[in-house]
Tab-separated table of C-alpha atoms in Angstrom:
chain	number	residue	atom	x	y	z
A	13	UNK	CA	219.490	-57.376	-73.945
A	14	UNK	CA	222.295	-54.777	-74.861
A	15	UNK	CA	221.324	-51.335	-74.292
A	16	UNK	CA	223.171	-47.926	-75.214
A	17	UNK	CA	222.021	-44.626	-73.500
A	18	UNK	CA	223.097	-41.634	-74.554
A	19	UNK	CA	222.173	-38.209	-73.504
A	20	UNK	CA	224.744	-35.602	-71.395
A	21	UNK	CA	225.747	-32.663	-70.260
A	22	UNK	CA	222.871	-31.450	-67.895
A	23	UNK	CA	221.484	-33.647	-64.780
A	24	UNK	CA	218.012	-32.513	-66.832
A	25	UNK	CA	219.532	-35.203	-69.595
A	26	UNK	CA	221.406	-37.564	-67.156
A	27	UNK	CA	218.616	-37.864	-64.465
A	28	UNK	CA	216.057	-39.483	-66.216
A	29	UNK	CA	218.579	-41.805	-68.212
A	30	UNK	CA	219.936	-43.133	-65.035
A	31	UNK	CA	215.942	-43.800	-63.941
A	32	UNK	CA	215.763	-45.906	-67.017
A	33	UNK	CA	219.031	-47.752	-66.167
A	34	UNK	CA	217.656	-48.656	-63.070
A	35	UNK	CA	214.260	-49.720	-64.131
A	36	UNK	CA	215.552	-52.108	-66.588
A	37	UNK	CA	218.228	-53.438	-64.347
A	38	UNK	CA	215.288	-54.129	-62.275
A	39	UNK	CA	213.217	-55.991	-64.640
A	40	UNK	CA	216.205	-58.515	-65.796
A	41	UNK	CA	219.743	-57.648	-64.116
A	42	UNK	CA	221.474	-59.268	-66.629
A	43	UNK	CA	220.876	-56.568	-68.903
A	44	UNK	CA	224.008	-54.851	-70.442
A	45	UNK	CA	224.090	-51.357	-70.352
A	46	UNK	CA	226.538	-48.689	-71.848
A	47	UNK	CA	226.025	-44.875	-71.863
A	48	UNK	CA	227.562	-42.925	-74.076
A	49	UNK	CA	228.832	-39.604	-72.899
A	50	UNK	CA	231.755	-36.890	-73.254
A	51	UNK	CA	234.412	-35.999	-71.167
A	52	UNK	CA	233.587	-32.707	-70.039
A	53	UNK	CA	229.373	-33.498	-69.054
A	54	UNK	CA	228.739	-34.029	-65.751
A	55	UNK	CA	227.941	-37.867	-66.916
A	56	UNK	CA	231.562	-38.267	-66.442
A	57	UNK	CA	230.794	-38.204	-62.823
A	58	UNK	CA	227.428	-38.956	-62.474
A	59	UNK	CA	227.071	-41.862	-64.564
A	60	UNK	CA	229.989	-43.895	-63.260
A	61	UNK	CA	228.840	-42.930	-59.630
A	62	UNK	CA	225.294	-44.740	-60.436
A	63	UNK	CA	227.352	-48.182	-61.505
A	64	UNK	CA	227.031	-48.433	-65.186
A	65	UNK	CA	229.742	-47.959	-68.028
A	66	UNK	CA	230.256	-44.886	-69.721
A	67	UNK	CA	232.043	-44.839	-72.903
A	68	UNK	CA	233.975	-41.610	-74.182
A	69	UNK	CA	233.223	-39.964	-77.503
A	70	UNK	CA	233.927	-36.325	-79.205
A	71	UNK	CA	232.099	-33.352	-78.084
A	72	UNK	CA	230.029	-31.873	-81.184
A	73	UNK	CA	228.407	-28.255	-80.589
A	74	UNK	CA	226.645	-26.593	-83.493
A	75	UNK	CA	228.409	-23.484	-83.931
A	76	UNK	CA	225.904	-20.693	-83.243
A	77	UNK	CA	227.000	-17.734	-85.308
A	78	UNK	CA	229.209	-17.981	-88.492
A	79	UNK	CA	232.800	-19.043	-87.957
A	80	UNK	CA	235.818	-20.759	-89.052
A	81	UNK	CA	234.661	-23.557	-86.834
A	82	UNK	CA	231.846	-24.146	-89.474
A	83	UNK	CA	234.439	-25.791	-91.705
A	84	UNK	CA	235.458	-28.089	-88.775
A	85	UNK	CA	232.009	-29.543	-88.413
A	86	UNK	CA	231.650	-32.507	-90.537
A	87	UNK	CA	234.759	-33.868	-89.656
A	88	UNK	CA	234.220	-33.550	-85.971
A	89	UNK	CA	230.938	-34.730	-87.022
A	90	UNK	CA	232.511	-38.395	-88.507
A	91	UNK	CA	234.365	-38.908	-85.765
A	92	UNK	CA	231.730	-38.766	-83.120
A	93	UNK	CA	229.458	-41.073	-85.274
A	94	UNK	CA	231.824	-43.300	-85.914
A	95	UNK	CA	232.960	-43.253	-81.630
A	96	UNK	CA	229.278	-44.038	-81.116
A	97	UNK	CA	229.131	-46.628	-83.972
A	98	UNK	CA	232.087	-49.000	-82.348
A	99	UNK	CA	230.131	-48.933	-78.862
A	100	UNK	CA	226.557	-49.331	-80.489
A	101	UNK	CA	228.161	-52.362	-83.332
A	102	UNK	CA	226.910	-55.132	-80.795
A	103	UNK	CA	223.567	-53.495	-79.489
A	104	UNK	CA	220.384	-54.306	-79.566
A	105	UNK	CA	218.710	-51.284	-79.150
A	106	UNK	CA	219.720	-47.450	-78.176
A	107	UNK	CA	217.516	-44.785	-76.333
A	108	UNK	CA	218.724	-40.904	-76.916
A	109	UNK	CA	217.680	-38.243	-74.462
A	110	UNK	CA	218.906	-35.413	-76.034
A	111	UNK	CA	221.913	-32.976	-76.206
A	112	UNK	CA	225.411	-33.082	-77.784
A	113	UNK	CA	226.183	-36.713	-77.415
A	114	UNK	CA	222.608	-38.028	-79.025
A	115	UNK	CA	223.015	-36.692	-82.345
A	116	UNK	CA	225.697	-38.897	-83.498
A	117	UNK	CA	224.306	-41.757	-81.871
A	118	UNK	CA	221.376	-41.651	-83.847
A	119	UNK	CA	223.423	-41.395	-87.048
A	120	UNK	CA	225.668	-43.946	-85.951
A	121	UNK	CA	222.403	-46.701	-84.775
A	122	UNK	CA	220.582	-45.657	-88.397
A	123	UNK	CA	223.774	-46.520	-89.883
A	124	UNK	CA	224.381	-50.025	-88.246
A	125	UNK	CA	220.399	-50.406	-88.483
A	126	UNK	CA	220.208	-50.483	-84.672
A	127	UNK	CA	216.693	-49.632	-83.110
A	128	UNK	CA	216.388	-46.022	-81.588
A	129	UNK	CA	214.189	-44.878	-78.906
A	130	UNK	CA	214.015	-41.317	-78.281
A	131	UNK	CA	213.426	-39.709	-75.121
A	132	UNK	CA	211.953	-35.777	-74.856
A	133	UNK	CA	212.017	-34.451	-71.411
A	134	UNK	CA	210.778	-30.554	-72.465
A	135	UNK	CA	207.611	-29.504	-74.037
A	136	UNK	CA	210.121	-27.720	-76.839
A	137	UNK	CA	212.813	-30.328	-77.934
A	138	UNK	CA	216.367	-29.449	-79.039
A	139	UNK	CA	217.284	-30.487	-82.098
A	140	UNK	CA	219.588	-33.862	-81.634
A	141	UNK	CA	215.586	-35.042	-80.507
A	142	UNK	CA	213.792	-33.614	-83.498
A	143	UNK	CA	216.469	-35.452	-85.503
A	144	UNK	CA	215.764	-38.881	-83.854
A	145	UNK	CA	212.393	-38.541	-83.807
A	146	UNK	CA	212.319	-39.013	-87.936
A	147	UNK	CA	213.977	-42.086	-87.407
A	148	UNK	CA	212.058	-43.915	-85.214
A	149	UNK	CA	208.623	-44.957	-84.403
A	150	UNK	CA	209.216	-45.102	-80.701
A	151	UNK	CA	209.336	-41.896	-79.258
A	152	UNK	CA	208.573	-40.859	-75.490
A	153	UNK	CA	207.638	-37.464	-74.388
A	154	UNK	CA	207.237	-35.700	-70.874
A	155	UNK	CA	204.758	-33.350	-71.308
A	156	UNK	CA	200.822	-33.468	-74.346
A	157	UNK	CA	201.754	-31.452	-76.951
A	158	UNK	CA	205.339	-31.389	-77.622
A	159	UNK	CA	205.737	-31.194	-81.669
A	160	UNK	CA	207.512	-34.572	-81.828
A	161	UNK	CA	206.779	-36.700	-84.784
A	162	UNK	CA	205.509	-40.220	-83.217
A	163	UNK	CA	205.638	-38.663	-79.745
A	164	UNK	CA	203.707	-40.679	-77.064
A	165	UNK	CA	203.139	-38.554	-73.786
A	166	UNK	CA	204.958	-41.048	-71.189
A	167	UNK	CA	205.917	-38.620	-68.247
A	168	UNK	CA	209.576	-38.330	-67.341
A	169	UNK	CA	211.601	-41.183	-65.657
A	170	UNK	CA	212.129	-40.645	-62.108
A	171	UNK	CA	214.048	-41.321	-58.905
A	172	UNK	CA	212.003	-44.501	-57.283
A	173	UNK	CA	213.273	-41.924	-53.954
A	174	UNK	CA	210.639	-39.566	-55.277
A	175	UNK	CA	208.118	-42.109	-56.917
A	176	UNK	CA	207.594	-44.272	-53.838
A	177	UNK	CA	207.237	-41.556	-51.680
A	178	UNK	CA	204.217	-41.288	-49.701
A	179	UNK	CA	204.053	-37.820	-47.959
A	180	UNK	CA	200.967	-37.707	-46.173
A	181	UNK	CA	202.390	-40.875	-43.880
A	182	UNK	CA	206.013	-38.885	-43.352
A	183	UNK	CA	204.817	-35.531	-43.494
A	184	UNK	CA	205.655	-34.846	-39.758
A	185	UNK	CA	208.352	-37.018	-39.258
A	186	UNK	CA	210.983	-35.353	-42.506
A	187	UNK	CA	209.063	-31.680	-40.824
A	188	UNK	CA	210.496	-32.102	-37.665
A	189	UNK	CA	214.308	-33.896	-39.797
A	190	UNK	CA	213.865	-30.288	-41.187
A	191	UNK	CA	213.567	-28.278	-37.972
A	192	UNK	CA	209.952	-27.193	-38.747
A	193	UNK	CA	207.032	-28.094	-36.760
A	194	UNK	CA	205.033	-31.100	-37.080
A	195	UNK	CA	201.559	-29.628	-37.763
A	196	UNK	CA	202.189	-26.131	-39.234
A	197	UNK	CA	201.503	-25.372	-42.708
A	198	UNK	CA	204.324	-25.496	-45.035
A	199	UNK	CA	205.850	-23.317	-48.180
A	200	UNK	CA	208.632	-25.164	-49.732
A	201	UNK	CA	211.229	-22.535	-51.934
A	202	UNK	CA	213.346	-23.902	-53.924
A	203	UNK	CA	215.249	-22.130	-56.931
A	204	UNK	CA	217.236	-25.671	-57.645
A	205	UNK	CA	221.008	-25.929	-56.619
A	206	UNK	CA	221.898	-23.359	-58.375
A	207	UNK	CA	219.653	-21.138	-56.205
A	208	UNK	CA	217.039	-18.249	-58.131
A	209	UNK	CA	217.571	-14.803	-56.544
A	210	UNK	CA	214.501	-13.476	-57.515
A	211	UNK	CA	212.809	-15.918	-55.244
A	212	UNK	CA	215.540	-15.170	-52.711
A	213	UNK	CA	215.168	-11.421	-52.473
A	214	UNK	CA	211.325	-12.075	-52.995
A	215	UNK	CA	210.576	-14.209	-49.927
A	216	UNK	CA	213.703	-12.367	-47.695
A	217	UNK	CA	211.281	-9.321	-47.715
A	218	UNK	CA	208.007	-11.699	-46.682
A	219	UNK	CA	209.159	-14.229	-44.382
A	220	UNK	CA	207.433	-12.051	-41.459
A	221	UNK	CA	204.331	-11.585	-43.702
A	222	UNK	CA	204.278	-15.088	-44.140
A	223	UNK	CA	204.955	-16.007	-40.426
A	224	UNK	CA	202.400	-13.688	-39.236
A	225	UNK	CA	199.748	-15.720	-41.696
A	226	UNK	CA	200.846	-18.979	-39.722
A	227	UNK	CA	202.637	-19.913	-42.844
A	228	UNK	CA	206.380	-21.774	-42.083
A	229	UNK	CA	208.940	-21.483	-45.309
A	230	UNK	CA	211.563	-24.114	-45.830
A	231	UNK	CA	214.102	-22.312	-48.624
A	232	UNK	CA	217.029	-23.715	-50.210
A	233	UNK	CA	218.876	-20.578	-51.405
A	234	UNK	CA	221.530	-22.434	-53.872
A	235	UNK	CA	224.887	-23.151	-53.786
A	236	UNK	CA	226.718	-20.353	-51.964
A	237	UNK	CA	223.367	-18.156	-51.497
A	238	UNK	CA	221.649	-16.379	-48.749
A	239	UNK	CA	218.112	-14.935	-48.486
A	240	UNK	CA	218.250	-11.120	-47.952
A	241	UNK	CA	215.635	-10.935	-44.889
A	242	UNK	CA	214.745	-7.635	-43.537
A	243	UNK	CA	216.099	-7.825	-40.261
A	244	UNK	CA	216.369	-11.154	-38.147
A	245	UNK	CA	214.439	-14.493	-39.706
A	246	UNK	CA	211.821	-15.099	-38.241
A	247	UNK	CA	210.977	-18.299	-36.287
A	248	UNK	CA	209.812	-21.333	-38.526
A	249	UNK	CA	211.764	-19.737	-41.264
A	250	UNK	CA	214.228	-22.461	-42.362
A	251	UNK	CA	217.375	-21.570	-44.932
A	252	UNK	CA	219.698	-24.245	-46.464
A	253	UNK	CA	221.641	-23.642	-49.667
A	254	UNK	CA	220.799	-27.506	-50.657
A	255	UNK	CA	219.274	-30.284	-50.103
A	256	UNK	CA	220.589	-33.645	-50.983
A	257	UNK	CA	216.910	-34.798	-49.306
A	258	UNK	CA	214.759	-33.261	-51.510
A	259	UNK	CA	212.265	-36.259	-50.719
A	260	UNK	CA	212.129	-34.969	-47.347
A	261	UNK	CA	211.121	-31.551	-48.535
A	262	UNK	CA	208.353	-32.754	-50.783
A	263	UNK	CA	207.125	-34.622	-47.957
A	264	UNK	CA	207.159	-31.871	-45.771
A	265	UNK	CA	205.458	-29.179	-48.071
A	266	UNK	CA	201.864	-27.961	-48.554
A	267	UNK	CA	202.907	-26.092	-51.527
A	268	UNK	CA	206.179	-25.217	-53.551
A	269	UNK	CA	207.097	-22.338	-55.136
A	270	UNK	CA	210.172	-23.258	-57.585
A	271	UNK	CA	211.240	-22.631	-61.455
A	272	UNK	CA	209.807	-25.296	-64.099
A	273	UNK	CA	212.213	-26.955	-65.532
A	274	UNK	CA	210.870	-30.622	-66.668
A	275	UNK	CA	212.402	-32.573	-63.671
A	276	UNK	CA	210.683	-30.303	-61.437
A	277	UNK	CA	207.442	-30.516	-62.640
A	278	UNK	CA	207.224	-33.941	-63.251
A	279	UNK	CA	208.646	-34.682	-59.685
A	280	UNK	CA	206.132	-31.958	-58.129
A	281	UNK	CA	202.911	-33.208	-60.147
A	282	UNK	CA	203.806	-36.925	-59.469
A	283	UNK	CA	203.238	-36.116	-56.337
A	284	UNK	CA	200.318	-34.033	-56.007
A	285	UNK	CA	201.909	-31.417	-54.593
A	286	UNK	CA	200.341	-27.833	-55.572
A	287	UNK	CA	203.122	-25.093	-56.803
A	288	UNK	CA	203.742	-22.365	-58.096
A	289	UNK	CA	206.034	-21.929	-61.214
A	290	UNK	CA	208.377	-19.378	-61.670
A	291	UNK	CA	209.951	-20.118	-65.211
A	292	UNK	CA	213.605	-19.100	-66.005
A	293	UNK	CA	213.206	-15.313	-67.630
A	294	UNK	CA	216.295	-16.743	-70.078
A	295	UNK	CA	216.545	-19.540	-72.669
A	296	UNK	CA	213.903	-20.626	-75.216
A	297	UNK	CA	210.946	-20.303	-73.187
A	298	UNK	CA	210.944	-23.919	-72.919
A	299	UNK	CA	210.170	-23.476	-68.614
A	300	UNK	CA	206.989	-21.726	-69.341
A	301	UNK	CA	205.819	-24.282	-71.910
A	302	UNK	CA	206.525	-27.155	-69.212
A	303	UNK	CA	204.473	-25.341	-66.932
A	304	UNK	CA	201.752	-24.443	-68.660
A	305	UNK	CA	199.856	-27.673	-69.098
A	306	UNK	CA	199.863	-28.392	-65.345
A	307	UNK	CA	198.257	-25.008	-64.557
A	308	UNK	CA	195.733	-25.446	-67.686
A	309	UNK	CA	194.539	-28.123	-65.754
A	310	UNK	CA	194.173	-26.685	-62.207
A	311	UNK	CA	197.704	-28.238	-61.083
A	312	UNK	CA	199.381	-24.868	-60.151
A	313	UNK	CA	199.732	-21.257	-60.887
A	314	UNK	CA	201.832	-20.049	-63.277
A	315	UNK	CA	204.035	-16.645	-62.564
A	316	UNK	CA	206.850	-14.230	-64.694
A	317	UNK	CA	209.711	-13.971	-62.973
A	318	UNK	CA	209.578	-10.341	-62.567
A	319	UNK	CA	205.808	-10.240	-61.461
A	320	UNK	CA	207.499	-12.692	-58.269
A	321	UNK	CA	207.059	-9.633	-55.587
A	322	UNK	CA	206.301	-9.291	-52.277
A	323	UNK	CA	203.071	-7.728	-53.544
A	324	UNK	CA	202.449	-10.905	-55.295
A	325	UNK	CA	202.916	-13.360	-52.291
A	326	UNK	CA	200.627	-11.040	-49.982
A	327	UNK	CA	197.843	-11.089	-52.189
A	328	UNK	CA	197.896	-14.262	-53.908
A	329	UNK	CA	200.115	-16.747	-52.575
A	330	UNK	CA	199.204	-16.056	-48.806
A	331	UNK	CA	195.460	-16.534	-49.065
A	332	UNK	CA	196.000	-19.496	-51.107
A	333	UNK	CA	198.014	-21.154	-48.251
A	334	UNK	CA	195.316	-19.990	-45.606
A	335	UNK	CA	193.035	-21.917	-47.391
A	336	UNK	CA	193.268	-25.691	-47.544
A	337	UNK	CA	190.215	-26.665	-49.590
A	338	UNK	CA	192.123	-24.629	-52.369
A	339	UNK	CA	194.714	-26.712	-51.691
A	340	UNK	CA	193.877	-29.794	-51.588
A	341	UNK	CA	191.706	-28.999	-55.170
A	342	UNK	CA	195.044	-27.919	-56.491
A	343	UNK	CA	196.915	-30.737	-55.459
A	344	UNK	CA	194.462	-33.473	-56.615
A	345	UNK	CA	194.743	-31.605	-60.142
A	346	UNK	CA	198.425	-31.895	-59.929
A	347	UNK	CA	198.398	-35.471	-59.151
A	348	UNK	CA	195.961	-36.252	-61.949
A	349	UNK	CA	198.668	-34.604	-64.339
A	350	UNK	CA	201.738	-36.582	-62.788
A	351	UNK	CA	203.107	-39.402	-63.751
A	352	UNK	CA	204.804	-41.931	-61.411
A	353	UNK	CA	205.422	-44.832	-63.647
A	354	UNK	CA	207.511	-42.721	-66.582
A	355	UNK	CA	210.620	-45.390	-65.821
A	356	UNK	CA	208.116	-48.142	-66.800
A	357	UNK	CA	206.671	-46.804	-69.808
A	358	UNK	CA	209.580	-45.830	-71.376
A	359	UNK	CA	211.584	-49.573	-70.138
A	360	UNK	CA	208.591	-51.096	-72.165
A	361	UNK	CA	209.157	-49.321	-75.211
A	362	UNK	CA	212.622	-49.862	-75.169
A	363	UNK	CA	211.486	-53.467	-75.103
A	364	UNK	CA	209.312	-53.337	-78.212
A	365	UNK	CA	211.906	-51.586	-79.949
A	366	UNK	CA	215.050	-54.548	-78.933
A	367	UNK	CA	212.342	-57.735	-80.119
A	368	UNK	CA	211.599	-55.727	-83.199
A	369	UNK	CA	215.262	-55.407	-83.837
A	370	UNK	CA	215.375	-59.469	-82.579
A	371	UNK	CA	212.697	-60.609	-85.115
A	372	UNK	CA	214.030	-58.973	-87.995
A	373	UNK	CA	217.415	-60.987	-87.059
């Protein structure tokens, strides 16, 4: 089977296409797989790092206001579909995730009557996705609910690191990897690499209210980020800007606080971890909309970025984490959400789609 992935730009697009690479190198390694990707995404690193082929093509944004540039579109337009069209010519099927590069790939597959298999990883898709979604019957998506025509809730595809993890058997062993202690509970912050400084400057100004609670915080900051504390840490207060680990630090956690993009809250729910989510204040919304399923059903809490105070972790997130039944009722809800086998699913639709494309050969 020849398969072309395309989907850029943001690790949000790129992580769960290299999950699917993986999962159907694992079911037959002699499957050929080419990703299509542009020059300037971070697939130019990312993809190449993982082992497969990436293949070059134009970089098409949508102009957002009126310009001059409007003009340029359909010719920038032709060349990207017809760069996708000489890698797809020879395929047997082709899975978009989204973003820049998937647009013309789905023109270019509907022109050379390639199947497509599209791939939504947020509860609001972009456009390139509601595009291929009119196109094809087989179409995945992360989270019940996202207006997708054909869309089959599937989870997202994700790291086997994270998938196969079983925390409860390496809780104290990645605690004490972490410099925490082995049987203390545990409040996992995490804004992403990029770091969030609301939660920064939120839990800075707690970290003794939460140590005097018997609470321990492990807090990755972001690239090139501190946490503001009020004097010295305290003890059991641990700060890294990142963690290439993060299995470690799901392992270690009781609970996470941490923004809602899709990854994390299909990683988090997958496994069972109770969190709270703190949705990016900027963009479409789409964070909140992500969230909000998992908390519907008793998975999490759901917080504004602003309403993220000190006041906030005193009297809410503090009692929470002093009481374990809540927990563990949480957690349980989260799990029931998650979705471990996304890779799976979405390899065996690909599957469907390539024999389709086979029997009408």
């Amino acid at each position: 089977m020849s398969v072309v992935l395309a989907g850029g730009g943001t690790t949000g697009h790129i992580a769960p296409l290299l999950a699917l690479a993986d999962c159907l190198r694992r079911r037959d390694p002699a499957t050929k797989i080419t990703a299509l990707g542009t020059a300037e995404g971070l697939e130019a690193r990312l993809v190449p790092a993982a082992g497969y082929d990436l293949e070059l093509m134009p970089r098409v944004p949508l102009p957002r206001k009126p310009s001059p540039e409007v003009f340029k579109l359909p010719g920038k337009l032709k060349a990207a579909i017809d760069a996708a069209a000489a890698v797809l010519r020879d395929a047997d099927v082709m899975v978009g995730f989204g973003g820049y590069v998937s647009s013309p790939a789905y023109l270019a597959a509907r022109r050379l009557g390639v199947p497509i298999v599209v791939h939504e990883a947020n509860a609001r898709p972009g456009l390139a996705n509601r595009l291929g979604s009119w196109l094809t019957p087989h179409v995945g998506v992360t989270f019940p609910g996202t207006p997708l025509r054909n869309g089959q809730v599937i989870g997202l595809p994700l790291r086997r690191q994270i998938t196969t993890l079983d925390r409860y058997s390496q809780r104290e062993t990645a605690r004490v990897a972490l410099g925490l202690k082995p049987n203390q509970t545990t409040l996992f912050v995490t804004g992403g690499s990029l770091g969030a400084q609301q939660l920064n400057d939120t839990f800075g100004k707690t970290a003794w209210l939460l140590n005097g609670a018997g609470i321990q915080v492990l807090h990755t900051a972001g690239r090139g980020k501190s946490v503001p504390f009020d004097g010295e840490p305290p003890a059991g207060y641990v700060v890294t800007e990142y963690l290439d680990r993060m299995d470690l630090a799901f392992a270690a956690a009781d609970m996470v606080v941490c923004r809602s993009g899709a990854g994390n809250v299909s990683e988090v729910t997958a496994l069972g971890l109770p969190a709270a989510y703190v949705p990016l204040p900027i963009g479409n919304g789409e964070q909140r909309h992500n969230a909000e399923p998992v908390v519907a059903a008793g998975g999490g809490l759901l917080i504004d970025n602003a309403a993220c105070t000190p006041t906030w972790v005193a009297n809410v997130l503090v009692p929470l984490l002093s009481d374990p039944a809540r927990l563990h009722a949480m957690g349980d809800a989260a799990a029931r959400f998650g979705i471990r086998d996304a890779d799976e699913r979405l390899a065996s639709m690909v599957e469907v789609a390539a024999a389709r494309s086979h029997a009408g050969r």
